[in-house]
Amino acid sequence: KGEQINRFRRKIPDNILFGAGTSAYQIEGAWNEDGRTESVWDYISHAEPCEIHNCDTGDIAADSYNNYKRDVQMMKEMGLDVYRFSISWNRILPTNSPNNINEAGVAYYNKLIDEMLKYNITPMVTIHHLDVPLQIDELGGWVNPKMVDWFVNYARVLYELFGDRVKTWFTINEPREYCIQRSMKPGFDDYICARHMLLGHAKAYDVYKNEFKAKYGGKVGIVLNSLWYEPESEKDAEAAEDKLQFELGQYAHPIFSKTGDWPPLMKNRIAAKSAAQGLMESRLPEFTPEEVELIKGSSDFFGLNHYTSALVYRNNSVQGFYPSPSYEDDTGVIMYQPETWEKTIAPWHKVVPWGFYKLLNKIREEYGNPPLYVTENGCPTGPGLLDTQRVTFYRKYLNAMLDSIEEGSDVRVYTAWSLMDNFEWMMGYHDKFGMYEVDFNSPTRTRTPRASVFYYKKVIRTRRV
Ligand code: GBH
């Protein structure tokens, strides 16, 4: 199961919407145009000496700020039902004040949304996708408790500006990724960040429910990313479960479980480690009972980004494999990907469709079968239009998804990552995730369909994998 064999052209349930995704910093460019202020990724990509592969920056990226018509044309060419994109916080609120809205930024997203609606393509908007205004990052970002209100104010501005046309909102993309990446004090502020992210998400959910839901009837949810963790051998089943609880459960348990709050395993483990480290209190900050209630149930669907899987075994070394304290040390396991798994261009990415099948099953069983939106799933390749590996990746992963759906998983949306090549964070333009190739050397950032475009188009048109 979850392993694609030769089941040619298998039927996809009619209710599933298909689309593709992108995020603002990764495609827009126009970093200093029309009143946009700097974000933390402008700062990172402009650092000297440079930190990003090939000294790449998102200054121009795919120049979607000036190419939105072509972007929508691509969606139309492929026959997408939906398109998932994110909004740049600092393009809308250049000083992070809801009283200072940048009209040029608003105009860009209005044009994009209206162009999509002309062709019946449904916009789905991510409010926060890894990038934050630099001004906020300099104040500590999500480690600063004020961030909760800043985020909620920003979310309200977006609901007000675009809520008449945007009916699906993703509050935060991959909270764990941001908290781990931006952590200054491992094992401490990554958990403080997580706490604030959960509160910010839940309050932004509440604002929509109380102020906009009656008028617009839309849905709001969070996007979590997780690998599937397979025990290396039978004795490692508990280790694999621990890893999943720390990764997915850290955010999913507070929102989607019946009891709410952090996963019990995390609470116990971090409290015990903190005590052994001579600390006065657990490094995992607590939620008040009111906060537990606020966060519980604060998502209309389960947004999932999934790319790959890994094997896990218990970390028994006394010295510690990871620095202590740290999130990895708390997790107490070691993960790796065996040489035998199908490789891709990115060292972290292997093609493991059965892992997707198992992860979808796990979410169904553990969190009461929530409506599931696969918000990202994709395969990195090098340059070139003949992206055979991406085509087979999608065939295999869509088959794995169908296996899980047949067992009852409630998948409603699938947005492939990505519509087009984009700025792949620390890897710059080296790892390509696009179904459309972008020529980053041409002034107009010409887009050309790869083989995967024709495959995906056919999947959507025939509703068969
Ligand atoms: C997603 O994160 C992001 O939401 C999206 O913006 C991004 O373009 C997409 O992945 C593809 O990467 O180089 O060994 O340090 C997925 C989680 C976490 C996967 C960071 C890549 C880098 C590993 N990502 N990871 S490494």
GROMACS .gro file of C-alpha atoms and ligand atoms in nm:
model
  491
    1LYS     CA    1   0.000   0.000   0.000
    2GLY     CA    2   0.114   0.352  -0.072
    3GLU     CA    3   0.352   0.213  -0.332
    4GLN     CA    4   0.261   0.297  -0.687
    5ILE     CA    5   0.245  -0.002  -0.916
    6ASN     CA    6   0.087  -0.020  -1.256
    7ARG     CA    7  -0.266   0.092  -1.180
    8PHE     CA    8  -0.293   0.307  -1.485
    9ARG     CA    9  -0.533   0.601  -1.475
   10ARG     CA   10  -0.694   0.541  -1.142
   11LYS     CA   11  -1.007   0.748  -1.060
   12ILE     CA   12  -0.983   1.047  -0.826
   13PRO     CA   13  -1.290   1.134  -0.613
   14ASP     CA   14  -1.486   1.422  -0.770
   15ASN     CA   15  -1.487   1.641  -0.461
   16ILE     CA   16  -1.110   1.702  -0.452
   17LEU     CA   17  -0.991   2.042  -0.572
   18PHE     CA   18  -0.656   2.057  -0.747
   19GLY     CA   19  -0.417   2.347  -0.760
   20ALA     CA   20  -0.063   2.468  -0.711
   21GLY     CA   21   0.112   2.686  -0.458
   22THR     CA   22   0.374   2.959  -0.418
   23SER     CA   23   0.475   3.212  -0.153
   24ALA     CA   24   0.532   3.587  -0.173
   25TYR     CA   25   0.903   3.622  -0.108
   26GLN     CA   26   0.981   3.322  -0.326
   27ILE     CA   27   0.818   3.463  -0.642
   28GLU     CA   28   0.723   3.831  -0.623
   29GLY     CA   29   1.048   4.026  -0.649
   30ALA     CA   30   0.989   4.405  -0.655
   31TRP     CA   31   1.149   4.401  -0.312
   32ASN     CA   32   1.184   4.780  -0.286
   33GLU     CA   33   0.911   4.894  -0.522
   34ASP     CA   34   0.589   5.082  -0.456
   35GLY     CA   35   0.633   5.133  -0.084
   36ARG     CA   36   0.729   4.781   0.022
   37THR     CA   37   0.969   4.785   0.319
   38GLU     CA   38   1.226   4.518   0.401
   39SER     CA   39   1.146   4.174   0.529
   40VAL     CA   40   1.380   3.945   0.718
   41TRP     CA   41   1.452   3.756   0.397
   42ASP     CA   42   1.570   4.075   0.225
   43TYR     CA   43   1.805   4.112   0.517
   44ILE     CA   44   1.927   3.751   0.502
   45SER     CA   45   1.971   3.754   0.125
   46HIS     CA   46   2.159   4.086   0.130
   47ALA     CA   47   2.405   3.980   0.401
   48GLU     CA   48   2.775   4.017   0.324
   49PRO     CA   49   2.948   3.785   0.281
   50CYS     CA   50   2.646   3.614   0.136
   51GLU     CA   51   2.479   3.323   0.310
   52ILE     CA   52   2.263   3.190   0.033
   53HIS     CA   53   2.366   2.950  -0.242
   54ASN     CA   54   2.530   3.139  -0.532
   55CYS     CA   55   2.460   3.467  -0.345
   56ASP     CA   56   2.108   3.453  -0.486
   57THR     CA   57   1.841   3.694  -0.355
   58GLY     CA   58   1.466   3.733  -0.394
   59ASP     CA   59   1.509   4.089  -0.523
   60ILE     CA   60   1.348   4.000  -0.856
   61ALA     CA   61   1.274   3.629  -0.815
   62ALA     CA   62   1.013   3.526  -1.075
   63ASP     CA   63   0.901   3.891  -1.084
   64SER     CA   64   0.543   3.785  -1.022
   65TYR     CA   65   0.473   4.140  -0.904
   66ASN     CA   66   0.489   4.236  -1.271
   67ASN     CA   67   0.389   3.901  -1.421
   68TYR     CA   68   0.062   3.824  -1.246
   69LYS     CA   69  -0.129   3.799  -1.575
   70ARG     CA   70   0.110   3.536  -1.705
   71ASP     CA   71   0.088   3.351  -1.372
   72VAL     CA   72  -0.290   3.333  -1.399
   73GLN     CA   73  -0.260   3.227  -1.761
   74MET     CA   74  -0.049   2.933  -1.645
   75MET     CA   75  -0.313   2.835  -1.389
   76LYS     CA   76  -0.568   2.848  -1.669
   77GLU     CA   77  -0.349   2.646  -1.906
   78MET     CA   78  -0.325   2.371  -1.646
   79GLY     CA   79  -0.691   2.390  -1.553
   80LEU     CA   80  -0.630   2.453  -1.183
   81ASP     CA   81  -0.932   2.472  -0.954
   82VAL     CA   82  -0.742   2.667  -0.689
   83TYR     CA   83  -0.420   2.861  -0.641
   84ARG     CA   84  -0.246   2.899  -0.305
   85PHE     CA   85  -0.028   3.208  -0.265
   86SER     CA   86   0.089   3.418   0.027
   87ILE     CA   87   0.073   3.788   0.100
   88SER     CA   88   0.381   3.988   0.193
   89TRP     CA   89   0.313   4.146   0.532
   90ASN     CA   90   0.554   4.435   0.471
   91ARG     CA   91   0.407   4.504   0.127
   92ILE     CA   92   0.064   4.560   0.287
   93LEU     CA   93   0.171   4.713   0.619
   94PRO     CA   94   0.511   4.878   0.559
   95THR     CA   95   0.536   5.003   0.918
   96ASN     CA   96   0.339   4.717   1.072
   97SER     CA   97   0.059   4.954   1.162
   98PRO     CA   98  -0.295   4.867   1.054
   99ASN     CA   99  -0.343   5.243   1.012
  100ASN     CA  100  -0.080   5.266   0.741
  101ILE     CA  101  -0.193   5.045   0.455
  102ASN     CA  102   0.018   5.051   0.139
  103GLU     CA  103  -0.239   5.099  -0.138
  104ALA     CA  104   0.002   4.990  -0.414
  105GLY     CA  105   0.051   4.659  -0.237
  106VAL     CA  106  -0.324   4.615  -0.197
  107ALA     CA  107  -0.369   4.693  -0.567
  108TYR     CA  108  -0.128   4.415  -0.666
  109TYR     CA  109  -0.315   4.147  -0.472
  110ASN     CA  110  -0.650   4.283  -0.593
  111LYS     CA  111  -0.537   4.256  -0.953
  112LEU     CA  112  -0.409   3.903  -0.896
  113ILE     CA  113  -0.726   3.786  -0.721
  114ASP     CA  114  -0.958   3.949  -0.973
  115GLU     CA  115  -0.765   3.804  -1.265
  116MET     CA  116  -0.797   3.456  -1.111
  117LEU     CA  117  -1.168   3.496  -1.048
  118LYS     CA  118  -1.221   3.589  -1.415
  119TYR     CA  119  -1.123   3.233  -1.498
  120ASN     CA  120  -1.294   3.066  -1.205
  121ILE     CA  121  -0.972   2.988  -1.021
  122THR     CA  122  -1.029   2.998  -0.647
  123PRO     CA  123  -0.775   3.198  -0.444
  124MET     CA  124  -0.646   3.045  -0.119
  125VAL     CA  125  -0.429   3.281   0.081
  126THR     CA  126  -0.148   3.216   0.327
  127ILE     CA  127  -0.121   3.506   0.571
  128HIS     CA  128   0.229   3.422   0.696
  129HIS     CA  129   0.470   3.206   0.494
  130LEU     CA  130   0.810   3.201   0.673
  131ASP     CA  131   0.878   3.570   0.595
  132VAL     CA  132   0.814   3.859   0.839
  133PRO     CA  133   0.879   4.235   0.824
  134LEU     CA  134   1.239   4.309   0.923
  135GLN     CA  135   1.119   4.560   1.180
  136ILE     CA  136   0.938   4.276   1.358
  137ASP     CA  137   1.228   4.032   1.330
  138GLU     CA  138   1.455   4.289   1.493
  139LEU     CA  139   1.216   4.295   1.786
  140GLY     CA  140   1.251   3.920   1.827
  141GLY     CA  141   0.984   3.803   1.586
  142TRP     CA  142   0.760   3.533   1.731
  143VAL     CA  143   0.964   3.518   2.051
  144ASN     CA  144   0.824   3.859   2.141
  145PRO     CA  145   0.479   3.817   2.306
  146LYS     CA  146   0.362   4.132   2.123
  147MET     CA  147   0.383   3.936   1.802
  148VAL     CA  148   0.052   3.766   1.881
  149ASP     CA  149  -0.135   4.098   1.856
  150TRP     CA  150   0.070   4.223   1.563
  151PHE     CA  151  -0.018   3.909   1.371
  152VAL     CA  152  -0.386   3.927   1.459
  153ASN     CA  153  -0.404   4.293   1.353
  154TYR     CA  154  -0.238   4.209   1.023
  155ALA     CA  155  -0.472   3.913   0.966
  156ARG     CA  156  -0.775   4.136   1.031
  157VAL     CA  157  -0.651   4.386   0.771
  158LEU     CA  158  -0.629   4.106   0.515
  159TYR     CA  159  -0.978   3.971   0.599
  160GLU     CA  160  -1.112   4.325   0.556
  161LEU     CA  161  -0.931   4.393   0.230
  162PHE     CA  162  -0.977   4.061   0.051
  163GLY     CA  163  -1.237   3.862   0.250
  164ASP     CA  164  -1.515   3.937   0.003
  165ARG     CA  165  -1.329   3.724  -0.256
  166VAL     CA  166  -1.092   3.504  -0.055
  167LYS     CA  167  -1.280   3.226   0.128
  168THR     CA  168  -0.989   3.008   0.236
  169TRP     CA  169  -0.726   3.146   0.470
  170PHE     CA  170  -0.412   2.976   0.596
  171THR     CA  171  -0.292   3.160   0.905
  172ILE     CA  172   0.064   3.034   0.933
  173ASN     CA  173   0.269   2.811   0.704
  174GLU     CA  174   0.496   2.563   0.882
  175PRO     CA  175   0.520   2.726   1.226
  176ARG     CA  176   0.776   2.472   1.344
  177GLU     CA  177   1.007   2.547   1.053
  178TYR     CA  178   1.013   2.918   1.135
  179CYS     CA  179   1.062   2.860   1.508
  180ILE     CA  180   1.353   2.621   1.461
  181GLN     CA  181   1.520   2.828   1.188
  182ARG     CA  182   1.497   3.158   1.371
  183SER     CA  183   1.586   3.024   1.715
  184MET     CA  184   1.870   3.208   1.890
  185LYS     CA  185   1.868   2.992   2.203
  186PRO     CA  186   1.794   2.630   2.108
  187GLY     CA  187   1.566   2.441   2.342
  188PHE     CA  188   1.429   2.765   2.486
  189ASP     CA  189   1.306   3.027   2.242
  190ASP     CA  190   1.195   2.774   1.980
  191TYR     CA  191   0.928   2.662   2.230
  192ILE     CA  192   0.839   3.020   2.326
  193CYS     CA  193   0.799   3.089   1.954
  194ALA     CA  194   0.575   2.782   1.917
  195ARG     CA  195   0.354   2.898   2.201
  196HIS     CA  196   0.309   3.242   2.047
  197MET     CA  197   0.246   3.098   1.703
  198LEU     CA  198  -0.032   2.878   1.839
  199LEU     CA  199  -0.186   3.174   2.022
  200GLY     CA  200  -0.152   3.404   1.720
  201HIS     CA  201  -0.308   3.143   1.495
  202ALA     CA  202  -0.596   3.076   1.735
  203LYS     CA  203  -0.671   3.446   1.785
  204ALA     CA  204  -0.662   3.511   1.410
  205TYR     CA  205  -0.906   3.217   1.375
  206ASP     CA  206  -1.132   3.374   1.637
  207VAL     CA  207  -1.127   3.716   1.473
  208TYR     CA  208  -1.249   3.561   1.150
  209LYS     CA  209  -1.515   3.359   1.329
  210ASN     CA  210  -1.645   3.658   1.525
  211GLU     CA  211  -1.610   3.942   1.276
  212PHE     CA  212  -1.619   3.794   0.925
  213LYS     CA  213  -1.762   3.444   0.914
  214ALA     CA  214  -2.128   3.550   0.909
  215LYS     CA  215  -2.066   3.794   0.626
  216TYR     CA  216  -1.827   3.594   0.411
  217GLY     CA  217  -1.869   3.229   0.516
  218GLY     CA  218  -1.505   3.138   0.458
  219LYS     CA  219  -1.273   2.890   0.628
  220VAL     CA  220  -0.955   2.945   0.828
  221GLY     CA  221  -0.688   2.691   0.917
  222ILE     CA  222  -0.322   2.627   0.980
  223VAL     CA  223  -0.057   2.457   0.763
  224LEU     CA  224   0.175   2.207   0.933
  225ASN     CA  225   0.464   2.024   0.777
  226SER     CA  226   0.580   1.680   0.866
  227LEU     CA  227   0.789   1.399   0.733
  228TRP     CA  228   0.671   1.045   0.791
  229TYR     CA  229   0.895   0.874   1.046
  230GLU     CA  230   0.939   0.502   1.001
  231PRO     CA  231   1.102   0.295   1.278
  232GLU     CA  232   1.440   0.164   1.162
  233SER     CA  233   1.351  -0.171   1.317
  234GLU     CA  234   1.070  -0.308   1.533
  235LYS     CA  235   1.231  -0.194   1.855
  236ASP     CA  236   1.224   0.166   1.734
  237ALA     CA  237   0.847   0.201   1.705
  238GLU     CA  238   0.836   0.419   2.016
  239ALA     CA  239   1.122   0.636   1.891
  240ALA     CA  240   0.940   0.700   1.563
  241GLU     CA  241   0.624   0.791   1.753
  242ASP     CA  242   0.823   1.032   1.974
  243LYS     CA  243   0.966   1.203   1.668
  244LEU     CA  244   0.623   1.246   1.513
  245GLN     CA  245   0.478   1.384   1.837
  246PHE     CA  246   0.757   1.640   1.858
  247GLU     CA  247   0.726   1.742   1.494
  248LEU     CA  248   0.362   1.719   1.394
  249GLY     CA  249   0.210   1.678   1.740
  250GLN     CA  250   0.371   1.993   1.876
  251TYR     CA  251   0.119   2.196   1.675
  252ALA     CA  252  -0.143   1.937   1.583
  253HIS     CA  253  -0.216   1.813   1.936
  254PRO     CA  254  -0.303   2.159   2.076
  255ILE     CA  255  -0.536   2.228   1.781
  256PHE     CA  256  -0.679   1.896   1.664
  257SER     CA  257  -0.679   1.657   1.963
  258LYS     CA  258  -0.980   1.618   2.196
  259THR     CA  259  -0.785   1.733   2.501
  260GLY     CA  260  -0.577   2.011   2.346
  261ASP     CA  261  -0.249   2.141   2.497
  262TRP     CA  262   0.100   2.017   2.405
  263PRO     CA  263   0.137   1.643   2.345
  264PRO     CA  264   0.175   1.478   2.690
  265LEU     CA  265   0.497   1.317   2.569
  266MET     CA  266   0.654   1.656   2.500
  267LYS     CA  267   0.544   1.800   2.832
  268ASN     CA  268   0.683   1.509   3.031
  269ARG     CA  269   1.004   1.476   2.835
  270ILE     CA  270   1.098   1.843   2.841
  271ALA     CA  271   1.003   1.882   3.207
  272ALA     CA  272   1.222   1.585   3.302
  273LYS     CA  273   1.515   1.704   3.091
  274SER     CA  274   1.486   2.057   3.226
  275ALA     CA  275   1.492   1.926   3.584
  276ALA     CA  276   1.796   1.712   3.506
  277GLN     CA  277   1.960   2.023   3.359
  278GLY     CA  278   1.912   2.196   3.692
  279LEU     CA  279   1.655   2.443   3.564
  280MET     CA  280   1.388   2.591   3.784
  281GLU     CA  281   1.107   2.520   3.542
  282SER     CA  282   1.039   2.335   3.221
  283ARG     CA  283   1.178   2.497   2.906
  284LEU     CA  284   0.840   2.422   2.747
  285PRO     CA  285   0.618   2.716   2.846
  286GLU     CA  286   0.271   2.632   2.973
  287PHE     CA  287  -0.069   2.727   2.837
  288THR     CA  288  -0.335   2.848   3.080
  289PRO     CA  289  -0.662   2.647   3.077
  290GLU     CA  290  -0.825   2.937   2.887
  291GLU     CA  291  -0.549   2.928   2.627
  292VAL     CA  292  -0.587   2.552   2.587
  293GLU     CA  293  -0.957   2.606   2.512
  294LEU     CA  294  -0.885   2.895   2.275
  295ILE     CA  295  -0.643   2.689   2.067
  296LYS     CA  296  -0.840   2.364   2.069
  297GLY     CA  297  -1.051   2.333   1.754
  298SER     CA  298  -0.915   2.652   1.601
  299SER     CA  299  -0.881   2.518   1.247
  300ASP     CA  300  -1.153   2.438   0.993
  301PHE     CA  301  -0.924   2.188   0.819
  302PHE     CA  302  -0.583   2.024   0.858
  303GLY     CA  303  -0.334   2.186   0.616
  304LEU     CA  304  -0.043   1.951   0.547
  305ASN     CA  305   0.287   2.012   0.369
  306HIS     CA  306   0.463   1.685   0.300
  307TYR     CA  307   0.773   1.615   0.097
  308THR     CA  308   0.961   1.311   0.221
  309SER     CA  309   1.022   1.050   0.495
  310ALA     CA  310   1.302   0.927   0.720
  311LEU     CA  311   1.400   0.631   0.938
  312VAL     CA  312   1.426   0.680   1.313
  313TYR     CA  313   1.603   0.508   1.601
  314ARG     CA  314   1.647   0.588   1.969
  315ASN     CA  315   1.938   0.815   2.059
  316ASN     CA  316   2.097   0.635   2.351
  317SER     CA  317   2.439   0.798   2.352
  318VAL     CA  318   2.526   0.937   2.693
  319GLN     CA  319   2.728   1.226   2.553
  320GLY     CA  320   2.440   1.324   2.330
  321PHE     CA  321   2.436   1.334   1.955
  322TYR     CA  322   2.289   1.685   1.954
  323PRO     CA  323   2.380   1.990   2.161
  324SER     CA  324   2.194   2.000   2.490
  325PRO     CA  325   1.957   2.161   2.548
  326SER     CA  326   1.798   2.162   2.205
  327TYR     CA  327   1.477   2.055   2.038
  328GLU     CA  328   1.659   1.762   1.876
  329ASP     CA  329   1.809   1.655   2.207
  330ASP     CA  330   1.465   1.669   2.371
  331THR     CA  331   1.324   1.452   2.094
  332GLY     CA  332   1.572   1.181   2.191
  333VAL     CA  333   1.596   1.015   1.852
  334ILE     CA  334   1.815   1.015   1.546
  335MET     CA  335   1.677   1.018   1.194
  336TYR     CA  336   1.832   0.945   0.857
  337GLN     CA  337   1.744   0.842   0.503
  338PRO     CA  338   1.894   0.517   0.378
  339GLU     CA  339   2.105   0.510   0.062
  340THR     CA  340   1.859   0.273  -0.102
  341TRP     CA  341   1.577   0.531  -0.118
  342GLU     CA  342   1.529   0.716  -0.448
  343LYS     CA  343   1.737   1.033  -0.440
  344THR     CA  344   1.654   1.376  -0.577
  345ILE     CA  345   1.872   1.684  -0.624
  346ALA     CA  346   1.816   1.798  -0.263
  347PRO     CA  347   2.007   1.603   0.006
  348TRP     CA  348   1.705   1.614   0.242
  349HIS     CA  349   1.457   1.485  -0.013
  350LYS     CA  350   1.393   1.122  -0.111
  351VAL     CA  351   1.097   0.979  -0.299
  352VAL     CA  352   0.899   0.773  -0.045
  353PRO     CA  353   0.531   0.758  -0.149
  354TRP     CA  354   0.434   0.498   0.113
  355GLY     CA  355   0.541   0.748   0.380
  356PHE     CA  356   0.276   0.990   0.255
  357TYR     CA  357   0.017   0.710   0.272
  358LYS     CA  358   0.115   0.628   0.631
  359LEU     CA  359   0.120   0.991   0.741
  360LEU     CA  360  -0.228   1.055   0.600
  361ASN     CA  361  -0.355   0.745   0.780
  362LYS     CA  362  -0.192   0.855   1.104
  363ILE     CA  363  -0.356   1.200   1.088
  364ARG     CA  364  -0.694   1.038   1.017
  365GLU     CA  365  -0.663   0.805   1.314
  366GLU     CA  366  -0.500   1.040   1.563
  367TYR     CA  367  -0.699   1.357   1.500
  368GLY     CA  368  -1.048   1.228   1.420
  369ASN     CA  369  -1.028   1.241   1.040
  370PRO     CA  370  -1.027   1.619   0.989
  371PRO     CA  371  -1.094   1.761   0.641
  372LEU     CA  372  -0.743   1.751   0.501
  373TYR     CA  373  -0.586   1.998   0.260
  374VAL     CA  374  -0.257   1.884   0.113
  375THR     CA  375  -0.114   2.232   0.085
  376GLU     CA  376   0.231   2.135  -0.042
  377ASN     CA  377   0.382   1.825  -0.201
  378GLY     CA  378   0.662   1.835  -0.452
  379CYS     CA  379   0.993   1.717  -0.589
  380PRO     CA  380   1.307   1.924  -0.651
  381THR     CA  381   1.494   1.885  -0.978
  382GLY     CA  382   1.773   2.057  -1.166
  383PRO     CA  383   1.718   2.273  -1.475
  384GLY     CA  384   1.554   2.142  -1.792
  385LEU     CA  385   1.206   2.091  -1.929
  386LEU     CA  386   1.201   1.711  -1.922
  387ASP     CA  387   1.128   1.667  -1.552
  388THR     CA  388   1.058   1.296  -1.563
  389GLN     CA  389   1.134   1.249  -1.196
  390ARG     CA  390   0.874   1.512  -1.100
  391VAL     CA  391   0.612   1.340  -1.317
  392THR     CA  392   0.673   1.001  -1.158
  393PHE     CA  393   0.690   1.164  -0.815
  394TYR     CA  394   0.340   1.306  -0.860
  395ARG     CA  395   0.209   0.980  -1.003
  396LYS     CA  396   0.340   0.787  -0.706
  397TYR     CA  397   0.236   1.037  -0.438
  398LEU     CA  398  -0.112   1.086  -0.583
  399ASN     CA  399  -0.153   0.709  -0.590
  400ALA     CA  400  -0.044   0.689  -0.227
  401MET     CA  401  -0.297   0.960  -0.143
  402LEU     CA  402  -0.572   0.763  -0.318
  403ASP     CA  403  -0.478   0.454  -0.116
  404SER     CA  404  -0.533   0.652   0.203
  405ILE     CA  405  -0.856   0.810   0.074
  406GLU     CA  406  -0.992   0.464  -0.002
  407GLU     CA  407  -0.940   0.379   0.364
  408GLY     CA  408  -1.139   0.684   0.467
  409SER     CA  409  -0.904   0.986   0.474
  410ASP     CA  410  -1.101   1.302   0.402
  411VAL     CA  411  -0.873   1.482   0.153
  412ARG     CA  412  -1.047   1.787   0.003
  413VAL     CA  413  -0.771   1.993  -0.158
  414TYR     CA  414  -0.435   1.914  -0.318
  415THR     CA  415  -0.205   2.201  -0.415
  416ALA     CA  416   0.124   2.090  -0.570
  417TRP     CA  417   0.442   2.278  -0.487
  418SER     CA  418   0.508   2.463  -0.702
  419LEU     CA  419   0.336   2.644  -0.988
  420MET     CA  420   0.675   2.774  -1.103
  421ASP     CA  421   1.044   2.779  -1.011
  422ASN     CA  422   1.111   3.015  -0.723
  423PHE     CA  423   1.360   3.134  -0.466
  424GLU     CA  424   1.419   2.816  -0.264
  425TRP     CA  425   1.535   2.994   0.056
  426MET     CA  426   1.896   2.898   0.146
  427MET     CA  427   1.930   2.705  -0.182
  428GLY     CA  428   1.853   3.013  -0.392
  429TYR     CA  429   1.758   2.916  -0.747
  430HIS     CA  430   1.952   2.588  -0.738
  431ASP     CA  431   1.670   2.352  -0.637
  432LYS     CA  432   1.380   2.385  -0.877
  433PHE     CA  433   1.032   2.292  -0.764
  434GLY     CA  434   0.835   2.443  -1.053
  435MET     CA  435   0.607   2.268  -1.295
  436TYR     CA  436   0.671   2.580  -1.502
  437GLU     CA  437   1.036   2.660  -1.556
  438VAL     CA  438   1.133   3.022  -1.497
  439ASP     CA  439   1.427   3.165  -1.689
  440PHE     CA  440   1.597   3.370  -1.418
  441ASN     CA  441   1.836   3.517  -1.677
  442SER     CA  442   1.570   3.671  -1.894
  443PRO     CA  443   1.457   4.021  -1.796
  444THR     CA  444   1.092   3.917  -1.825
  445ARG     CA  445   1.146   3.594  -1.632
  446THR     CA  446   0.999   3.384  -1.914
  447ARG     CA  447   0.792   3.087  -1.799
  448THR     CA  448   0.791   2.759  -1.997
  449PRO     CA  449   0.591   2.446  -1.918
  450ARG     CA  450   0.782   2.136  -1.817
  451ALA     CA  451   0.661   1.783  -1.888
  452SER     CA  452   0.494   1.780  -1.545
  453VAL     CA  453   0.257   2.058  -1.657
  454PHE     CA  454   0.115   1.830  -1.923
  455TYR     CA  455   0.091   1.541  -1.681
  456TYR     CA  456  -0.081   1.747  -1.411
  457LYS     CA  457  -0.315   1.908  -1.661
  458LYS     CA  458  -0.427   1.564  -1.772
  459VAL     CA  459  -0.478   1.449  -1.414
  460ILE     CA  460  -0.704   1.746  -1.350
  461ARG     CA  461  -0.896   1.719  -1.677
  462THR     CA  462  -0.955   1.345  -1.664
  463ARG     CA  463  -0.963   1.322  -1.286
  464ARG     CA  464  -0.745   1.017  -1.311
  465VAL     CA  465  -0.393   0.958  -1.186
  466GBH     C1  466   0.844   2.401   0.229
  466GBH     O1  467   0.906   2.362   0.349
  466GBH     C2  468   0.821   2.551   0.229
  466GBH     O2  469   0.691   2.580   0.279
  466GBH     C3  470   0.835   2.612   0.091
  466GBH     O3  471   0.840   2.751   0.103
  466GBH     C4  472   0.957   2.555   0.022
  466GBH     O4  473   0.979   2.612  -0.103
  466GBH     C5  474   0.937   2.406   0.010
  466GBH     O5  475   0.928   2.350   0.135
  466GBH     C6  476   1.052   2.331  -0.058
  466GBH     O6  477   1.162   2.323   0.027
  466GBH     O7  478   1.868   2.201   0.326
  466GBH     O8  479   1.897   2.015   0.475
  466GBH     O9  480   1.876   2.237   0.566
  466GBH     C7  481   0.935   2.224   0.360
  466GBH     C8  482   1.027   2.198   0.476
  466GBH     C9  483   1.238   2.257   0.564
  466GBH    C10  484   1.227   2.140   0.359
  466GBH    C11  485   1.382   2.298   0.536
  466GBH    C12  486   1.370   2.178   0.330
  466GBH    C13  487   1.586   2.232   0.427
  466GBH    C14  488   1.668   2.117   0.473
  466GBH     N1  489   1.164   2.238   0.443
  466GBH     N2  490   1.444   2.196   0.454
  466GBH     S1  491   1.840   2.144   0.460
   0.00000   0.00000   0.00000
